[in-house]
Every structure is written in C-alpha cells, then in structure tokens.
Short mmCIF file of C-alpha atoms in Angstrom, two decimals:
data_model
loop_
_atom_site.label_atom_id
_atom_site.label_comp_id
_atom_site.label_asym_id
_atom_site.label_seq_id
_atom_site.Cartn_x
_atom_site.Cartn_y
_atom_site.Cartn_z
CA UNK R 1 1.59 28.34 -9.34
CA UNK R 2 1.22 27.68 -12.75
CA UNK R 3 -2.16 27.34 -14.74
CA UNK R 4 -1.92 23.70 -15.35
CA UNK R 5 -0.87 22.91 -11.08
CA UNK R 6 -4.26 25.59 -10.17
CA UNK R 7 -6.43 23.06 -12.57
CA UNK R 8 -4.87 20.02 -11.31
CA UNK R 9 -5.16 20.90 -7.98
CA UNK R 10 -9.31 21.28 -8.56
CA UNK R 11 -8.98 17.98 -9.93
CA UNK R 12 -7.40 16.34 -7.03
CA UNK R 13 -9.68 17.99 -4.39
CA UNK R 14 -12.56 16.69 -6.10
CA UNK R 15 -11.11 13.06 -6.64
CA UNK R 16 -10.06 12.81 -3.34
CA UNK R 17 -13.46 13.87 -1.91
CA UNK R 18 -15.18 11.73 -4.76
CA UNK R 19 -12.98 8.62 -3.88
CA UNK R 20 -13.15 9.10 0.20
CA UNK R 21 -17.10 8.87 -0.15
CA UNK R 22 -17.53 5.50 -2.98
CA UNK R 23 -14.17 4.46 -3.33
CA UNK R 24 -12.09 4.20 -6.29
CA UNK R 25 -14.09 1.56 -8.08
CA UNK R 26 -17.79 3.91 -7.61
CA UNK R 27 -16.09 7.08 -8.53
CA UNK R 28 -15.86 7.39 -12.64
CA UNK R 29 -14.06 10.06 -14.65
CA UNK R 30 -17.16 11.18 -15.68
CA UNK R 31 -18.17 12.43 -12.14
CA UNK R 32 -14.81 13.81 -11.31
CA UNK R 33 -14.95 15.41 -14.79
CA UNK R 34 -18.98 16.75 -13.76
CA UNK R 35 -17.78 17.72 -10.23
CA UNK R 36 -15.08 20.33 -11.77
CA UNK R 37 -16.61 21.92 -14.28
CA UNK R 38 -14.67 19.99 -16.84
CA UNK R 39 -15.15 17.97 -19.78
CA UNK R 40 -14.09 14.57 -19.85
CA UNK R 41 -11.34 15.26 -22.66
CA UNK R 42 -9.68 17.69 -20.58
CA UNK R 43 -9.92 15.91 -17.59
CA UNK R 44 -8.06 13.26 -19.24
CA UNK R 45 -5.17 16.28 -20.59
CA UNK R 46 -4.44 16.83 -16.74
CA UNK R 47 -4.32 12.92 -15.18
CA UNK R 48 -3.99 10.91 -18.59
CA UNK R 49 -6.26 7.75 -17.14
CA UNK R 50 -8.21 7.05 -13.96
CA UNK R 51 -5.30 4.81 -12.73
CA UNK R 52 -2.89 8.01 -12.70
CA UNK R 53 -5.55 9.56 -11.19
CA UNK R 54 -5.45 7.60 -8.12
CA UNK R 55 -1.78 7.56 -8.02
CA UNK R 56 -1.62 11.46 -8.02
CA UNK R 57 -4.27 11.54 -5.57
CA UNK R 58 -2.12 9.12 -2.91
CA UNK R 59 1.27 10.69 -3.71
CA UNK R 60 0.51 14.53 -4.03
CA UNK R 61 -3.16 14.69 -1.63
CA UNK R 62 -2.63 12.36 1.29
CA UNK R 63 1.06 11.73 1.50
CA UNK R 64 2.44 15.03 0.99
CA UNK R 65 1.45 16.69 4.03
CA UNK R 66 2.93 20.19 4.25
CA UNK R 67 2.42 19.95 8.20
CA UNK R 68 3.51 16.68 8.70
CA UNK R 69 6.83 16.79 6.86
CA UNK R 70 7.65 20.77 8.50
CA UNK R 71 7.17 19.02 11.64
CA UNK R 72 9.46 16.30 11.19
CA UNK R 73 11.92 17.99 9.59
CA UNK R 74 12.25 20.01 12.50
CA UNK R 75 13.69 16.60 14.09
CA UNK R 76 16.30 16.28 11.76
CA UNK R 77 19.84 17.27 13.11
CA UNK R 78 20.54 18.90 9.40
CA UNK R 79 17.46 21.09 8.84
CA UNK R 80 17.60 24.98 9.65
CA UNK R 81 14.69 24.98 11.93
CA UNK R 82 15.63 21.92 14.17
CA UNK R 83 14.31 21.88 17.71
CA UNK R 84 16.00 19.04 19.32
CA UNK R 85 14.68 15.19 19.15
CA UNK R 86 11.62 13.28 18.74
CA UNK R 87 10.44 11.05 20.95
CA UNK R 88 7.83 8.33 19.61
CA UNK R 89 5.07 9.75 21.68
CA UNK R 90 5.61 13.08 20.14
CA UNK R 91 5.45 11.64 16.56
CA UNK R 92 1.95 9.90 16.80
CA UNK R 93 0.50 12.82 18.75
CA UNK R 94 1.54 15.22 15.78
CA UNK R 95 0.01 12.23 13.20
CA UNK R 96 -2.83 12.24 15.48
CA UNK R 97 -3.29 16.29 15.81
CA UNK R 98 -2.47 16.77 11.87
CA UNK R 99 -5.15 14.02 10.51
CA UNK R 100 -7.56 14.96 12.79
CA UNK R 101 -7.83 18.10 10.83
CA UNK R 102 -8.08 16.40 7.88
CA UNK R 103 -11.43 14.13 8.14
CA UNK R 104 -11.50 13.32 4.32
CA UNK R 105 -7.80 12.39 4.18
CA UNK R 106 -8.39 9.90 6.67
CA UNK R 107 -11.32 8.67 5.07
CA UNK R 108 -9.43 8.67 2.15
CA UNK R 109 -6.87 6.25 3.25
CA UNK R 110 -9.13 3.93 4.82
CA UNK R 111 -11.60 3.62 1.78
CA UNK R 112 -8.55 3.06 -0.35
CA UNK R 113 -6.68 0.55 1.96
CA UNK R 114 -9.83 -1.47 2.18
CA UNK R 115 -10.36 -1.59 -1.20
CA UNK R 116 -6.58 -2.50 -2.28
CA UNK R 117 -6.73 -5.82 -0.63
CA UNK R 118 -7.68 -6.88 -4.64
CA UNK R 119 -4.30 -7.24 -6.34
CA UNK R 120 -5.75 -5.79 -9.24
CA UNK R 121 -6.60 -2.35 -7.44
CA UNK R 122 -4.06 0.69 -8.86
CA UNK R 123 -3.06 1.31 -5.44
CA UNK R 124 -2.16 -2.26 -4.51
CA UNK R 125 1.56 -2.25 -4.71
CA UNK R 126 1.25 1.38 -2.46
CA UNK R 127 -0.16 -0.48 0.35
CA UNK R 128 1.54 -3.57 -0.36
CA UNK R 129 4.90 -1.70 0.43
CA UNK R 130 3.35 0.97 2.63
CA UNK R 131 5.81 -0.82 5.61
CA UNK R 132 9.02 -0.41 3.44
CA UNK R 133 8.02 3.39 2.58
CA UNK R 134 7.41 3.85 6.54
CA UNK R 135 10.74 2.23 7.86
CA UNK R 136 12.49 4.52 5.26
CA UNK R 137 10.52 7.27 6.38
CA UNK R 138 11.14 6.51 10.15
CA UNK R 139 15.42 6.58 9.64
CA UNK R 140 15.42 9.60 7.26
CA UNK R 141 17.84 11.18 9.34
CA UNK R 142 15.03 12.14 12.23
CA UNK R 143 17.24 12.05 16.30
CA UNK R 144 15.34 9.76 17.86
CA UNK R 145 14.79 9.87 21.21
CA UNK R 146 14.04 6.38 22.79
CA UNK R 147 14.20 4.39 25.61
CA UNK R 148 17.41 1.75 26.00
CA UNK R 149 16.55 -1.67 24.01
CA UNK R 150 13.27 -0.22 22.56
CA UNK R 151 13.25 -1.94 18.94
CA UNK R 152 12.17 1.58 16.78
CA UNK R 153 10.23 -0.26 13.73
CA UNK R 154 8.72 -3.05 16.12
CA UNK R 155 7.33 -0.03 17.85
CA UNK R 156 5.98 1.88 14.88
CA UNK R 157 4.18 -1.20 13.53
CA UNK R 158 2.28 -1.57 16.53
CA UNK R 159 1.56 1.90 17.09
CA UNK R 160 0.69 1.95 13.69
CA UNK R 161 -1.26 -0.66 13.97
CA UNK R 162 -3.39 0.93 16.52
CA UNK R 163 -3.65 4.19 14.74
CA UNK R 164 -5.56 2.76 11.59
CA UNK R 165 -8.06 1.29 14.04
CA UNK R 166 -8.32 4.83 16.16
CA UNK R 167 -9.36 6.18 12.84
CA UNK R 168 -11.38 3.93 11.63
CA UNK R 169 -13.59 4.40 15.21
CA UNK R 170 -13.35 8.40 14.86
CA UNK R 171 -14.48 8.28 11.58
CA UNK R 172 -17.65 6.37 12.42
CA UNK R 173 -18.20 9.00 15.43
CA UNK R 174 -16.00 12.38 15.34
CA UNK R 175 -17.49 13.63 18.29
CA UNK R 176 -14.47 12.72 20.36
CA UNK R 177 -11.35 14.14 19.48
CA UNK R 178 -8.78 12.05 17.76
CA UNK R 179 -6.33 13.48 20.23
CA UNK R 180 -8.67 12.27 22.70
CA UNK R 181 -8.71 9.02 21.46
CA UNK R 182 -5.62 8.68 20.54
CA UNK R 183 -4.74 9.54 24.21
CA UNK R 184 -6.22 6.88 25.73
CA UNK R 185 -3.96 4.49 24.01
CA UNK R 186 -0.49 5.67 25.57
CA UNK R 187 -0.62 4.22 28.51
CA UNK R 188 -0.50 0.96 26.99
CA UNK R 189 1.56 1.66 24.16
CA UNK R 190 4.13 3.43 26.07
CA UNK R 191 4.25 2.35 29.46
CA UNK R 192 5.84 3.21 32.88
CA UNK R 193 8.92 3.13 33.89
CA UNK R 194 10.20 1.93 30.50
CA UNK R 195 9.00 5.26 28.87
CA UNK R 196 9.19 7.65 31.54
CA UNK R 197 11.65 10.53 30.17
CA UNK R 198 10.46 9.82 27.00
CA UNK R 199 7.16 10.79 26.60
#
C-alpha cells in the first residue's frame, strides 16, 4: 500500500464514521480534517472537495466489501474458488451475516439514503440508480439456483425491500442479532412448498 492509499484510507474511516453519526450535510471538512490529524489543505490534496469525499466514501467504504464480493464470486461458474450455486436465501443470509458486522456501514447507508431524497444531495443519482447497479449486480454471471417461475429481480426488490427496514430496526436496538432478525422474515419471503429445495 502506498503512502497516499494508508492516508486516504484514515480519511475515509473517519468520514464514514463522521457521516454515519450527522450525516453528510452536519459533517464539515473541517471536522474530518480535526478528526485525522490533518490540516484542512491536505485534506483537500487527498479527496479534492467534500462532494468527492462522499463519493469515495460510498464507492470504496460501503460498496466494496472484500467479504461480500469473495463470497459471491464463489457463485460464479468462472471463478477459481467456485462452490456450486446460490440460492436467494443464501445470498441475503450472507448480506445479513456480513453487515451485521459492520454496524457503522449500515448506519452509513441509512443516514445517507435518507438524506439523498434532496436532488441536490452528492449521492442522489447513487441511490437514484441503486436498482439498476443491483439488477447488474444480481446477473454478473452468479448460477442461480431458483425455484421454477420465480421472477429473480421481482424477488430481490422485495427482499430488498425488507432488508433496509430489518436494519433500520437493528440499528435502533442491536441486541438481537441481525441474523436473528433477518430469520424471522424467511418464512414469508420464501415460503413452502414453492421454496423447499431451495433454501
């Protein structure tokens, strides 16, 4: 790791715990800058403006998930490591195992969706095409394995859906698992007979 990724990284952890706690608009350069050590000048030689800022902090802190993606990947019928196919189950239960190690991601996400219902919020167009990026994500080449007639992007909206509110009701109490949580929704998400086999 170069110098210049080791100082951008201490950048980005403090922006994204800065941002998860008052949001982009209540977190200023100034207090990312204070929070690092930094001045404000070379704060700014690192993430050029605050709008940058955010976009590094969606892109290369929440969406970049070294867990996530090894996990996937080893659904994909071309990677080296591949253990055989996903079924839709599986996929949410990793989401669900991976953020719930990851409290201020989660947070994170939430703050910032909330916040980008204002057009002129940086990370309105992410959100805005968050489905698109997720449908392209979904038919990136991992073998699906799904019950007959089972529409796959329908499917992932819902559950979707229904993960952003999990999280939004383990963040206000994380004494119960995520997993747990989580759970207690796949009986009604993926219900017998249709999804017996493919669980």
């Amino acid at each position: 790791m170069s110098k210049f990724d080791s100082k951008l990284d201490v950048i980005l952890d403090a922006a994204t715990e800065l941002i998860s706690k008052y949001g982009f608009y209540g977190t200023s350069l100034e207090r990312v800058a204070e929070q690092t050590g930094m001045s404000k000048q070379n704060l700014l030689y690192y993430v050029k403006n605050k709008n940058n800022l955010m976009t590094l902090v969606i892109r290369d802190r929440y969406d970049d998930t070294p867990e996530m993606i090894e996990r996937f990947n080893a659904h994909k019928t071309g990677d080296p490591h591949y253990i055989g196919p996903l079924t839709l189950p599986e996929y949410y239960r990793i989401i669900a195992e991976v953020n719930a190690k990851r409290p201020v991601f989660v947070k994170l996400f939430t703050v910032i969706n909330a916040e980008a219902l204002e057009p002129s919020h940086p990370a309105h167009d992410y959100f805005t095409h968050r489905d698109e990026m997720t449908r392209e994500r979904i038919r990136s080449g991992i073998d699906w394995k799904l019950p007959p007639g089972v529409d796959l992007w329908q499917a992932v909206r819902i559950c979707d859906s229904t993960m952003d509110g999990m999280q939004i009701k383990w963040l206000r109490d994380t004494s119960v698992p995520l997993t747990e949580l989580w759970a207690g929704c796949e009986e009604m998400l993926f219900p017998s007979p249709i999804w017996d086999g493919y669980r």
